[in-house]
Tab-separated table of C-alpha atoms in Angstrom:
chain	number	residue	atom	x	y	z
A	1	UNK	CA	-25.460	29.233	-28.961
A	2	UNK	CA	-23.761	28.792	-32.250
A	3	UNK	CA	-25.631	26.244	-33.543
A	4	UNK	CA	-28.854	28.047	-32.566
A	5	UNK	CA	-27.293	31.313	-34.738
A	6	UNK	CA	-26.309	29.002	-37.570
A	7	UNK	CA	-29.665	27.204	-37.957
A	8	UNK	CA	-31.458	30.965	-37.917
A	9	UNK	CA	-29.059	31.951	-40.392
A	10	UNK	CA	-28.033	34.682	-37.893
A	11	UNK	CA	-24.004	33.481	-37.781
A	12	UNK	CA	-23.093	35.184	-41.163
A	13	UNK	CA	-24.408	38.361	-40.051
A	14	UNK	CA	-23.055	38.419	-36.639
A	15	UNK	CA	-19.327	37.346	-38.298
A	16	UNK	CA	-19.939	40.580	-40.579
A	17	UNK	CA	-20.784	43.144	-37.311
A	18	UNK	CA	-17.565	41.486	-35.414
A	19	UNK	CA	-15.642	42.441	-38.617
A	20	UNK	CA	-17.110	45.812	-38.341
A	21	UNK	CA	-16.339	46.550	-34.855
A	22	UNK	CA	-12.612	44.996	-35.214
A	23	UNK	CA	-12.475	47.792	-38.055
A	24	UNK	CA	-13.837	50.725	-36.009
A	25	UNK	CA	-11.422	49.449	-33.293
A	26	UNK	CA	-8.946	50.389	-35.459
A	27	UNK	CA	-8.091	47.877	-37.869
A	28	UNK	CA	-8.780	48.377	-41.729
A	29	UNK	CA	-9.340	44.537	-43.459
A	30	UNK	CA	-8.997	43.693	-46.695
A	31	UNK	CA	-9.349	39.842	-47.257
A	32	UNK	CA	-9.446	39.338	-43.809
A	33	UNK	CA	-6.164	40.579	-43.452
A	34	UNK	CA	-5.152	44.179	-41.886
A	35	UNK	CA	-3.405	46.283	-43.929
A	36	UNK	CA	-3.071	49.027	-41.126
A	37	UNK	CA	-4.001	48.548	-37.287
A	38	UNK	CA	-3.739	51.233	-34.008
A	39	UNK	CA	-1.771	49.656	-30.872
A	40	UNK	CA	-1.570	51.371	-27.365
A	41	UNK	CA	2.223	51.088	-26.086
A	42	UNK	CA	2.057	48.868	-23.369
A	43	UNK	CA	4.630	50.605	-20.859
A	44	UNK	CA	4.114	54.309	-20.312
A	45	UNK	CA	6.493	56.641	-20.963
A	46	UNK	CA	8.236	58.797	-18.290
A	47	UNK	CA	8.633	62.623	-18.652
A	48	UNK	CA	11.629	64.794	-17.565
A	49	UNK	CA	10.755	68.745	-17.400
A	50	UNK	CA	8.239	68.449	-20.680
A	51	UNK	CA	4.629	68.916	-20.619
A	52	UNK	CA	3.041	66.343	-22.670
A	53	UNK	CA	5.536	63.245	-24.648
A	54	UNK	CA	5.239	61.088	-27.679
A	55	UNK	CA	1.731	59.456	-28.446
A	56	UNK	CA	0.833	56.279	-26.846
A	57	UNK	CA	-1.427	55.087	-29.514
A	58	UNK	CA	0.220	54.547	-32.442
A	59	UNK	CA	-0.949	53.381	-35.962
A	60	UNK	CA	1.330	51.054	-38.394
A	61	UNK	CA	0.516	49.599	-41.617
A	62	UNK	CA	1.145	46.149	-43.057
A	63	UNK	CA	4.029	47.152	-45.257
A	64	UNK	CA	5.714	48.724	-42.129
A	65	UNK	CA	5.347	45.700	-39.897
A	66	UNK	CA	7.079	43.676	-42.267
A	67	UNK	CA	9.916	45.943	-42.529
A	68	UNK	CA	10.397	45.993	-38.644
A	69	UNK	CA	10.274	42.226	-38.223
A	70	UNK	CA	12.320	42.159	-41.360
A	71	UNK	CA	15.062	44.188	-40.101
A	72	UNK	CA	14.995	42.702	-36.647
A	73	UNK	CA	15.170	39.311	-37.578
A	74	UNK	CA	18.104	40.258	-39.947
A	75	UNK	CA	19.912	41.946	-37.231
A	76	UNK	CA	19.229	39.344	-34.908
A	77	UNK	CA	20.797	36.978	-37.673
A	78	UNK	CA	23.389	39.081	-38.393
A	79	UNK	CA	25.083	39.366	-34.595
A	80	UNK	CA	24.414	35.291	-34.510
A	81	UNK	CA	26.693	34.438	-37.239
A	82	UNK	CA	28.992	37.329	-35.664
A	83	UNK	CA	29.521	35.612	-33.177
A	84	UNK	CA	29.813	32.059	-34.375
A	85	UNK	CA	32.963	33.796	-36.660
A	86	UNK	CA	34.368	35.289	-33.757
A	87	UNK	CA	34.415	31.678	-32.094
A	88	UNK	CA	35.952	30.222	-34.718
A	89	UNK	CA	38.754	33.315	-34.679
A	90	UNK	CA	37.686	34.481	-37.896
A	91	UNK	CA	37.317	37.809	-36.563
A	92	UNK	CA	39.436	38.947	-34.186
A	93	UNK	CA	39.614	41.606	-31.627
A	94	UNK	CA	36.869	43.158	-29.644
A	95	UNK	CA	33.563	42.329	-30.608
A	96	UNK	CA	30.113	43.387	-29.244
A	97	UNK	CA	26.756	42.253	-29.967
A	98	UNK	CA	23.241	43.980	-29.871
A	99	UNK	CA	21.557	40.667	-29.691
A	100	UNK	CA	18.017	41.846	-27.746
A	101	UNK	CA	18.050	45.582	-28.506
A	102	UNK	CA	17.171	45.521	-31.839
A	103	UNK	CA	13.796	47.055	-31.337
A	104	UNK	CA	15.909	50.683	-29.913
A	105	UNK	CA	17.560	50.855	-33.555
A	106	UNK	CA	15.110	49.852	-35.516
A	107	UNK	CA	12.260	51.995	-33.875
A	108	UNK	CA	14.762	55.282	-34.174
A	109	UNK	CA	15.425	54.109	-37.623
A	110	UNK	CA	12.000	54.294	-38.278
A	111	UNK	CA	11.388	57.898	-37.310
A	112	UNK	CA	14.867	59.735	-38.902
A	113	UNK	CA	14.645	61.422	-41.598
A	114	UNK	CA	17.084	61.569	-44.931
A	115	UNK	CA	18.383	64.524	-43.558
A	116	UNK	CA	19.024	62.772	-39.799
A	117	UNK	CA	22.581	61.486	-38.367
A	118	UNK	CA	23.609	59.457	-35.802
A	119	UNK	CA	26.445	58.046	-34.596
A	120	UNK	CA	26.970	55.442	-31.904
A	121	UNK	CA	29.367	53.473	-29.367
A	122	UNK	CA	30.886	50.223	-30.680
A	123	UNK	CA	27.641	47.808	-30.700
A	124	UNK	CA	26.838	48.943	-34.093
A	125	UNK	CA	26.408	46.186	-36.289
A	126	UNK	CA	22.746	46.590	-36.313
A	127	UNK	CA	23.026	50.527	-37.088
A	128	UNK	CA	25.413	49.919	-40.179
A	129	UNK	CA	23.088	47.551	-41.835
A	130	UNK	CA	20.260	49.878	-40.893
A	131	UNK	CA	22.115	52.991	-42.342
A	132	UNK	CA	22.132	51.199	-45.594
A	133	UNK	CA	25.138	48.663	-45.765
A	134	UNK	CA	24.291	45.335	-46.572
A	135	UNK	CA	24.751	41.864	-44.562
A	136	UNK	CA	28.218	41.189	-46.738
A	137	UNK	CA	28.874	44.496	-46.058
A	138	UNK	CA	29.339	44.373	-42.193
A	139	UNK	CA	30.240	40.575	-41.857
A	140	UNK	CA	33.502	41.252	-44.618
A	141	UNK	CA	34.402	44.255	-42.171
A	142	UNK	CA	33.856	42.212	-39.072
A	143	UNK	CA	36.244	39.638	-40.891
A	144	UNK	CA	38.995	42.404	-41.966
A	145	UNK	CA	38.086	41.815	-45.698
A	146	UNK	CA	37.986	44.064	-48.530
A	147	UNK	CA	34.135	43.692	-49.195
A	148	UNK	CA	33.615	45.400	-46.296
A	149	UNK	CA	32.195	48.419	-45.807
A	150	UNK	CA	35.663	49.731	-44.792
A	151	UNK	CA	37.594	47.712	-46.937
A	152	UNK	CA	38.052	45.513	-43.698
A	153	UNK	CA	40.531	48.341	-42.109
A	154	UNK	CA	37.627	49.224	-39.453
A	155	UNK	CA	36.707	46.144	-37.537
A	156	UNK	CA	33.661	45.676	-35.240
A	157	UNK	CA	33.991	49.262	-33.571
A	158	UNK	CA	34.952	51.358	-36.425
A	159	UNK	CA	32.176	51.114	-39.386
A	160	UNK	CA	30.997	54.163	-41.366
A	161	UNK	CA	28.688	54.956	-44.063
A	162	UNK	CA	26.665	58.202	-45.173
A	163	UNK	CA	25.046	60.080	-42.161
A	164	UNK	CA	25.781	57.140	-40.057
A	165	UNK	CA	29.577	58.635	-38.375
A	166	UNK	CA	30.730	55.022	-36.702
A	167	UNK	CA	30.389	53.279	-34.231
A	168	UNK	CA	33.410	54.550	-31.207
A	169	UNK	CA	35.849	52.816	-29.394
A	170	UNK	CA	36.457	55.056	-26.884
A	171	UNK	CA	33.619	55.255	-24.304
A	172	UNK	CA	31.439	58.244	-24.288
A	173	UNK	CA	33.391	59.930	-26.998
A	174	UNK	CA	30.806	60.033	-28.984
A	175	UNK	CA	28.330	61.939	-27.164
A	176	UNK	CA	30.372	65.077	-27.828
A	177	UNK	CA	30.965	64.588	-31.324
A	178	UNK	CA	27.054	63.747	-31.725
A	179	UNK	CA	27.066	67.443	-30.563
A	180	UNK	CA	29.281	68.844	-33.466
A	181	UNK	CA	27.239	66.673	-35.832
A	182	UNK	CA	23.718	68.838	-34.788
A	183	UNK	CA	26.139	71.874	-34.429
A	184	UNK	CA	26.847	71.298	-38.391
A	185	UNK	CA	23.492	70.630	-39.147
A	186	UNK	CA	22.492	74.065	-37.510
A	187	UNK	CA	25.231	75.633	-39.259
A	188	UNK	CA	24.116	74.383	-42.997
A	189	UNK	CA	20.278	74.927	-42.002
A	190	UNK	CA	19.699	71.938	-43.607
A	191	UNK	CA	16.942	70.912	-40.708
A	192	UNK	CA	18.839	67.590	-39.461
A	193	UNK	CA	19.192	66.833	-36.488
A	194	UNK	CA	21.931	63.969	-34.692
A	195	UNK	CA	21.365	60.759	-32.634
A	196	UNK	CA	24.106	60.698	-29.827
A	197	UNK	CA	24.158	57.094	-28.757
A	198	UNK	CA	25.663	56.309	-25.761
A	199	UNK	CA	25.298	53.352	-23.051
A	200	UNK	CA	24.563	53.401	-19.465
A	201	UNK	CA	27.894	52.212	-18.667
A	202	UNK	CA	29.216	55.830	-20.704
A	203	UNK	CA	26.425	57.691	-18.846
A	204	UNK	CA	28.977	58.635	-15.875
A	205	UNK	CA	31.678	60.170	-18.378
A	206	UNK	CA	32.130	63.621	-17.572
A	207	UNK	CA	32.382	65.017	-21.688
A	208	UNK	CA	28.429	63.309	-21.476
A	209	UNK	CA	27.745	66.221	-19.178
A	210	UNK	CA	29.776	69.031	-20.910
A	211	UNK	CA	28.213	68.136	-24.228
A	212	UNK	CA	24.764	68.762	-22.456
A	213	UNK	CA	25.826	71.944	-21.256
A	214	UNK	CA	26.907	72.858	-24.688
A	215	UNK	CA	24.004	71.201	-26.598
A	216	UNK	CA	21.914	73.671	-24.200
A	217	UNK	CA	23.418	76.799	-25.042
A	218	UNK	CA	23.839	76.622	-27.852
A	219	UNK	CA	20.086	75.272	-28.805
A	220	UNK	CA	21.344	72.588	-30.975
A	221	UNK	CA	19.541	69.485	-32.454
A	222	UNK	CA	20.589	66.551	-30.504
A	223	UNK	CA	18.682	63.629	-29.344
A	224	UNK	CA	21.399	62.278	-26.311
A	225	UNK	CA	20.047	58.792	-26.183
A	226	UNK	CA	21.265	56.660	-23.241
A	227	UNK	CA	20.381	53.052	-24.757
A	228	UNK	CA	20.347	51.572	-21.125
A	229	UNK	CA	20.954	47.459	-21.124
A	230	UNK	CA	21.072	47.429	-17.337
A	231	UNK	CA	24.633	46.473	-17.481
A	232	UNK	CA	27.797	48.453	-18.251
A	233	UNK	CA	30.751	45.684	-18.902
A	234	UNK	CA	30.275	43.374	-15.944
A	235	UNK	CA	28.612	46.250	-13.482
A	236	UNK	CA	25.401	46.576	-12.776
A	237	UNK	CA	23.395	50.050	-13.291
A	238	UNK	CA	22.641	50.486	-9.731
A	239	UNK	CA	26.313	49.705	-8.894
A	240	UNK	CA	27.382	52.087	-10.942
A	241	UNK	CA	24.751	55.068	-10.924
A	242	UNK	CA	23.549	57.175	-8.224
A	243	UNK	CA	20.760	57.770	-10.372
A	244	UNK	CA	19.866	55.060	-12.570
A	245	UNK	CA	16.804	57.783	-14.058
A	246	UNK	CA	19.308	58.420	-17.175
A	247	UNK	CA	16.397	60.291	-18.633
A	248	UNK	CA	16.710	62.998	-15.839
A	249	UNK	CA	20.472	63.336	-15.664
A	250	UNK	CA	20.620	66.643	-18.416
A	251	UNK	CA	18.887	69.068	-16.070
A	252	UNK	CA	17.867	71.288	-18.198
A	253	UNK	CA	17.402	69.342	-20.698
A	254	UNK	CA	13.966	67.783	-21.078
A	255	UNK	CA	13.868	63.704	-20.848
A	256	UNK	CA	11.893	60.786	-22.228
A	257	UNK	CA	11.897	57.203	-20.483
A	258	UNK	CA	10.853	54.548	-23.490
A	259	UNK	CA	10.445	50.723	-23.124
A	260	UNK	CA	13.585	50.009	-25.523
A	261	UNK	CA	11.908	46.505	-26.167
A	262	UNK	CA	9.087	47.685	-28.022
A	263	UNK	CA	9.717	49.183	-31.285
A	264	UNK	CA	6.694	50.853	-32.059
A	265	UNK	CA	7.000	52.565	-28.746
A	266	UNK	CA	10.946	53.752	-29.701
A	267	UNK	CA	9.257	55.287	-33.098
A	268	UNK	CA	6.489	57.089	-31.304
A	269	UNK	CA	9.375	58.636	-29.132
A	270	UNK	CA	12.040	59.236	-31.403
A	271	UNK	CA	9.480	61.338	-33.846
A	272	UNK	CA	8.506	63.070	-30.756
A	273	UNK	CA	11.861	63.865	-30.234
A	274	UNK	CA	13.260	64.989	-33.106
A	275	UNK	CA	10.198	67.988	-33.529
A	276	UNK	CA	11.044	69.280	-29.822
A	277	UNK	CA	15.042	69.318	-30.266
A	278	UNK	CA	14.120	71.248	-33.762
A	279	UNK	CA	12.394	73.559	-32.451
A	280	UNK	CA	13.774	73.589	-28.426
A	281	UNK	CA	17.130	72.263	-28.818
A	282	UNK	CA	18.823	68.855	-26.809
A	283	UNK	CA	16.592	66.644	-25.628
A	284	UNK	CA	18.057	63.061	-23.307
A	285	UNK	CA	16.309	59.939	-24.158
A	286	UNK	CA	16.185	56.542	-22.436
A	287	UNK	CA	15.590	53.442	-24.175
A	288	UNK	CA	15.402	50.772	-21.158
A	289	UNK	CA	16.905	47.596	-22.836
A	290	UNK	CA	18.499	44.289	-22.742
A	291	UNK	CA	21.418	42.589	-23.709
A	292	UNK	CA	21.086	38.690	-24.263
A	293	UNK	CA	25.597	38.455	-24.877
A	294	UNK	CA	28.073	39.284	-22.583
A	295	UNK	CA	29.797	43.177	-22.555
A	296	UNK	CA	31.820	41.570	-25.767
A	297	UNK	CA	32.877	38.083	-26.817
A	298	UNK	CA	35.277	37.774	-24.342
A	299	UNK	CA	32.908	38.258	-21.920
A	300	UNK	CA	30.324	35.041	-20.910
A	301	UNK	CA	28.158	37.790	-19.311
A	302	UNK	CA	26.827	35.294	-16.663
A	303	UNK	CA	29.480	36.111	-13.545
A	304	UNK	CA	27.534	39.309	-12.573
A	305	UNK	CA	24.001	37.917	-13.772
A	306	UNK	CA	22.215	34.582	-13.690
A	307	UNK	CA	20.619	32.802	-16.724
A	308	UNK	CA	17.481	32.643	-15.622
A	309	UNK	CA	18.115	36.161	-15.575
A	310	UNK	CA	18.446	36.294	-18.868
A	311	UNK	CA	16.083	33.386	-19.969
A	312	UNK	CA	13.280	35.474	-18.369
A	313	UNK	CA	13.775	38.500	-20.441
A	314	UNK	CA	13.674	35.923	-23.760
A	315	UNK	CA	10.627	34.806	-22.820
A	316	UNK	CA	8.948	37.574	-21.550
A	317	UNK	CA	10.185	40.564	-23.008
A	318	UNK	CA	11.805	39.816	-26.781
A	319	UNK	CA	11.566	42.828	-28.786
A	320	UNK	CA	10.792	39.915	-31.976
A	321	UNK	CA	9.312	37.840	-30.736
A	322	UNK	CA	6.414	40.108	-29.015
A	323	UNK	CA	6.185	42.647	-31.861
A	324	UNK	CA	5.550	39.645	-34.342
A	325	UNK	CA	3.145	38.141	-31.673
A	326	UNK	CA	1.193	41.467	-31.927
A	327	UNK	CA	1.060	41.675	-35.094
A	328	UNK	CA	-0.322	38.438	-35.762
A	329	UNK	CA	-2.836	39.122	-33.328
A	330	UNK	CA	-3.860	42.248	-35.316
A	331	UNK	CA	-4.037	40.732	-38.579
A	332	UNK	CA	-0.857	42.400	-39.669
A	333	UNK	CA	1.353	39.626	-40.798
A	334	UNK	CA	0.785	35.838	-41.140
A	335	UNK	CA	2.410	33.014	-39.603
A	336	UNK	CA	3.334	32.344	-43.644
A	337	UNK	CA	4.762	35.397	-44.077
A	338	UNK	CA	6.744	35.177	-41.093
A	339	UNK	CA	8.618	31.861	-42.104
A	340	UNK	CA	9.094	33.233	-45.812
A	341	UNK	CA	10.938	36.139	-44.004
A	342	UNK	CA	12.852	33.829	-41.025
A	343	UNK	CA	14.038	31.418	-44.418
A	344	UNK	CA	14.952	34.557	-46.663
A	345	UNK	CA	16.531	36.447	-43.939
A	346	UNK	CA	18.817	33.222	-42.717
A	347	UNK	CA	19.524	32.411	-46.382
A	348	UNK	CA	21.282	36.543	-47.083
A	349	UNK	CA	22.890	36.235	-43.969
A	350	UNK	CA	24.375	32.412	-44.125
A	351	UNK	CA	25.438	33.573	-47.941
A	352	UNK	CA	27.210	36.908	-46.534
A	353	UNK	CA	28.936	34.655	-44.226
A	354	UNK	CA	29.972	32.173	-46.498
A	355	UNK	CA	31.132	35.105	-48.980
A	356	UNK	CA	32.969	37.070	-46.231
A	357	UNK	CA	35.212	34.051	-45.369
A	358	UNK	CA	36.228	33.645	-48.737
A	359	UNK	CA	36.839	37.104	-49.737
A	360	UNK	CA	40.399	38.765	-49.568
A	361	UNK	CA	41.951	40.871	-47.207
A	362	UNK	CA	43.208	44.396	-48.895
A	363	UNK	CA	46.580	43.812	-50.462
A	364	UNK	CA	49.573	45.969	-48.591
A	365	UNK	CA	49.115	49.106	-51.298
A	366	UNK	CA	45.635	49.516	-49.175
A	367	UNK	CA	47.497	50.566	-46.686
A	368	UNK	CA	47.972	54.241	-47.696
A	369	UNK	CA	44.682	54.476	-49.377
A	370	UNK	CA	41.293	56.251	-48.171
A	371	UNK	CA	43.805	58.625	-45.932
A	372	UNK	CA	41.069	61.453	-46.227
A	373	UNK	CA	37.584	61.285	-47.350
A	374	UNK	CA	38.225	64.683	-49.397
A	375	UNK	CA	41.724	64.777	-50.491
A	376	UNK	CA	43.201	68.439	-50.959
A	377	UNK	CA	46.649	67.402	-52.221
A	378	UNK	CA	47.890	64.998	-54.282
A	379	UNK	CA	50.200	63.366	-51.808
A	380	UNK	CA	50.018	62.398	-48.218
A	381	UNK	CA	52.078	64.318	-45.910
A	382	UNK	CA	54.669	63.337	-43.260
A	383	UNK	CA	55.338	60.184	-44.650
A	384	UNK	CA	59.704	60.118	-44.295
A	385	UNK	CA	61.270	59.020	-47.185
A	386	UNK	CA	58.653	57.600	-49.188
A	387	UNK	CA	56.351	59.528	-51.985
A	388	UNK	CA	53.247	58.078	-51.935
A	389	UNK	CA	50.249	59.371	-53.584
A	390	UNK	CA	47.043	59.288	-52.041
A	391	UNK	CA	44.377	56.769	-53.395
A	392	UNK	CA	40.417	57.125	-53.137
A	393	UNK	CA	39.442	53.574	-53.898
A	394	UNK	CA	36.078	53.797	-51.732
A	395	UNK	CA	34.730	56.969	-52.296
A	396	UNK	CA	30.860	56.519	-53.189
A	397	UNK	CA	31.218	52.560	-52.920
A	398	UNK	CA	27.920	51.194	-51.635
A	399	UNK	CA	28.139	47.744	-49.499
């Protein structure tokens, strides 16, 4: 059949009209690369006491799909080396990694706005470099150093930045607090609203369930987002649930269920999102995920789950590895472009490592520094027989 085209001089013109149609399909070329393309979001999304939900086609543009792979892959990196430092006791403590649910930060990422907050449980690495502090940043905090983003006195579980208010040791706390952040940003009028980031492991905490109440009556601007990884430490969700729908559990409050391994679809949701709870108040989402790690380091994660388990959802599911399967498939990125990004991405990260072992810890001054982020006198109080002046040595730092 080809041949027959080709010797009528009929193939060039039939390429051209299969151009066309990939065009009107929703694809714009230029050099016979896309520079934006429309996707349908594979998984439906579930609805909770709303209407109508997010879109389910969606439309992203060249420069957008190389940020998301960008800042998945770097994440991805990031929690790798984390936990090659953590096995070689360079960091110590409690650490936990969001290795597999990078496509749930990134996607939200994608849809706040500079006026937006959110603040999270303790598997935050991700959101810190997403909130704007770099690779060195988070590894030198991870490693107790001064380059970090807390001058190393924060750890894993305790990293901050501007509208990003930390990741929280103390399960479920955050949900509540998430609630005073939207509260504030009703207050000020400033049109913000606040991520509340919790697990399904938190989703049983009874402050989850007064900060809904709350959140409701008062009409404030809170997405309560129950990143659900199936597991919470070592139990499973339907162990630990009587209803594993966490996207139903506010009531009142309207819900969203979202296919947390498929960024484009977390976006779509999150935008969706923040116009109803901006105009309606609360609103819970779901973002059904996966974690590859165990609960934290200390935890092989394979007693109460099998690897093939695990190796299914790696091969099947990857939030990476299918987003930068679909966008090769729509013309989006190419295959060279994806190794320039895999080689620059490993180079930052492997140099942030190497620079966060050999940087200092804070000397014992840094003690009593960075007390309060807005001192109002010139001392700190309480401290028995000692004067000691209070020091702002990272106020407006940027890592």
């Amino acid at each position: 059949m080809l041949r027959q085209l080709n010797r009528a001089g009929e193939f060039p013109k039939v390429v051209k009209q299969l151009q066309k149609s990939s065009a009107v399909a929703g694809t714009q070329k230029s050099n016979n690369y896309a520079t934006e393309a429309t996707v349908q979001v594979q998984r439906p999304y579930k609805l909770h006491r709303l209407d109508q939900g997010p879109e389910t086609t969606v439309k992203i543009t060249k420069d957008q799909a190389l940020t998301y792979y960008t800042q998945m892959q770097t994440i991805r990196r990031l929690e790798t080396s984390a936990g090659n430092l953590y096995k070689e006791k360079i960091i110590r403590g409690f650490c936990h990694l969001y290795s597999g649910q990078e496509a749930c930060a990134v996607g939200m990422r994608a849809a706040m706005r500079d006026v937006d907050n959110i603040i999270s449980a303790y598997r935050v690495h991700g959101w810190t470099y997403l909130m704007g502090v770099s690779p060195l940043g988070v590894l030198a905090e991870l490693t107790g150093r001064q380059s970090g983003c807390a001058k190393g006195k924060g750890g894993s579980m305790h990293m901050y930045c501007p509208n990003f208010y930390g990741g929280n040791g103390i399960v479920g706390a955050q949900v509540p607090l998430g609630a005073g952040v939207a509260l504030a940003c009703k207050y000020k009028g400033n049109g913000g609203m606040c991520l509340a980031l919790y697990g399904d492991g938190a989703a049983n905490q009874g402050q989850v369930f007064e900060a809904y109440n709350m959140a409701y009556l008062w009409k404030l601007p809170v997405i309560f987002v129950c990143e659900n990884n199936n597991y919470g430490m070592g139990t499973s969700a339907e162990r630990a649930s009587s209803n594993t729908d966490y996207y139903t559990r506010g009531d009142a409050l309207p819900g969203i269920w979202v296919d947390g391994m498929d960024v484009l679809a977390v976006r779509s949701a999150t935008e969706f999102a923040i116009d109803y709870v901006n105009k309606n108040g609360p609103l819970v989402m779901e973002t059904n995920t996966y974690r590859y790690s165990g609960h934290s380091m200390s935890d092989p994660g394979t007693s109460y789950r099998t690897r093939e388990e695990i190796q299914e959802v790696r091969q099947k599911r990857d939030p990476i590895t299918s987003f930068k399967e679909m966008c090769i498939e729509q013309g989006l990125i190419t295959t060279d472009e994806v190794k320039a990004i895999d080689t620059k991405v490993r180079k930052e990260v492997d140099e942030a490592t190497a620079q966060a072992k050999a940087d200092a810890e804070l000397p014992l001054s840094g003690l009593w520094t960075d007390v309060y982020s807005q001192c109002l006198e010139p001392k700190i109080r309480n401290c028995v027989e000692h004067n000691i002046k209070h020091v702002q040595q990272n106020k407006g730092a940027n890592h």
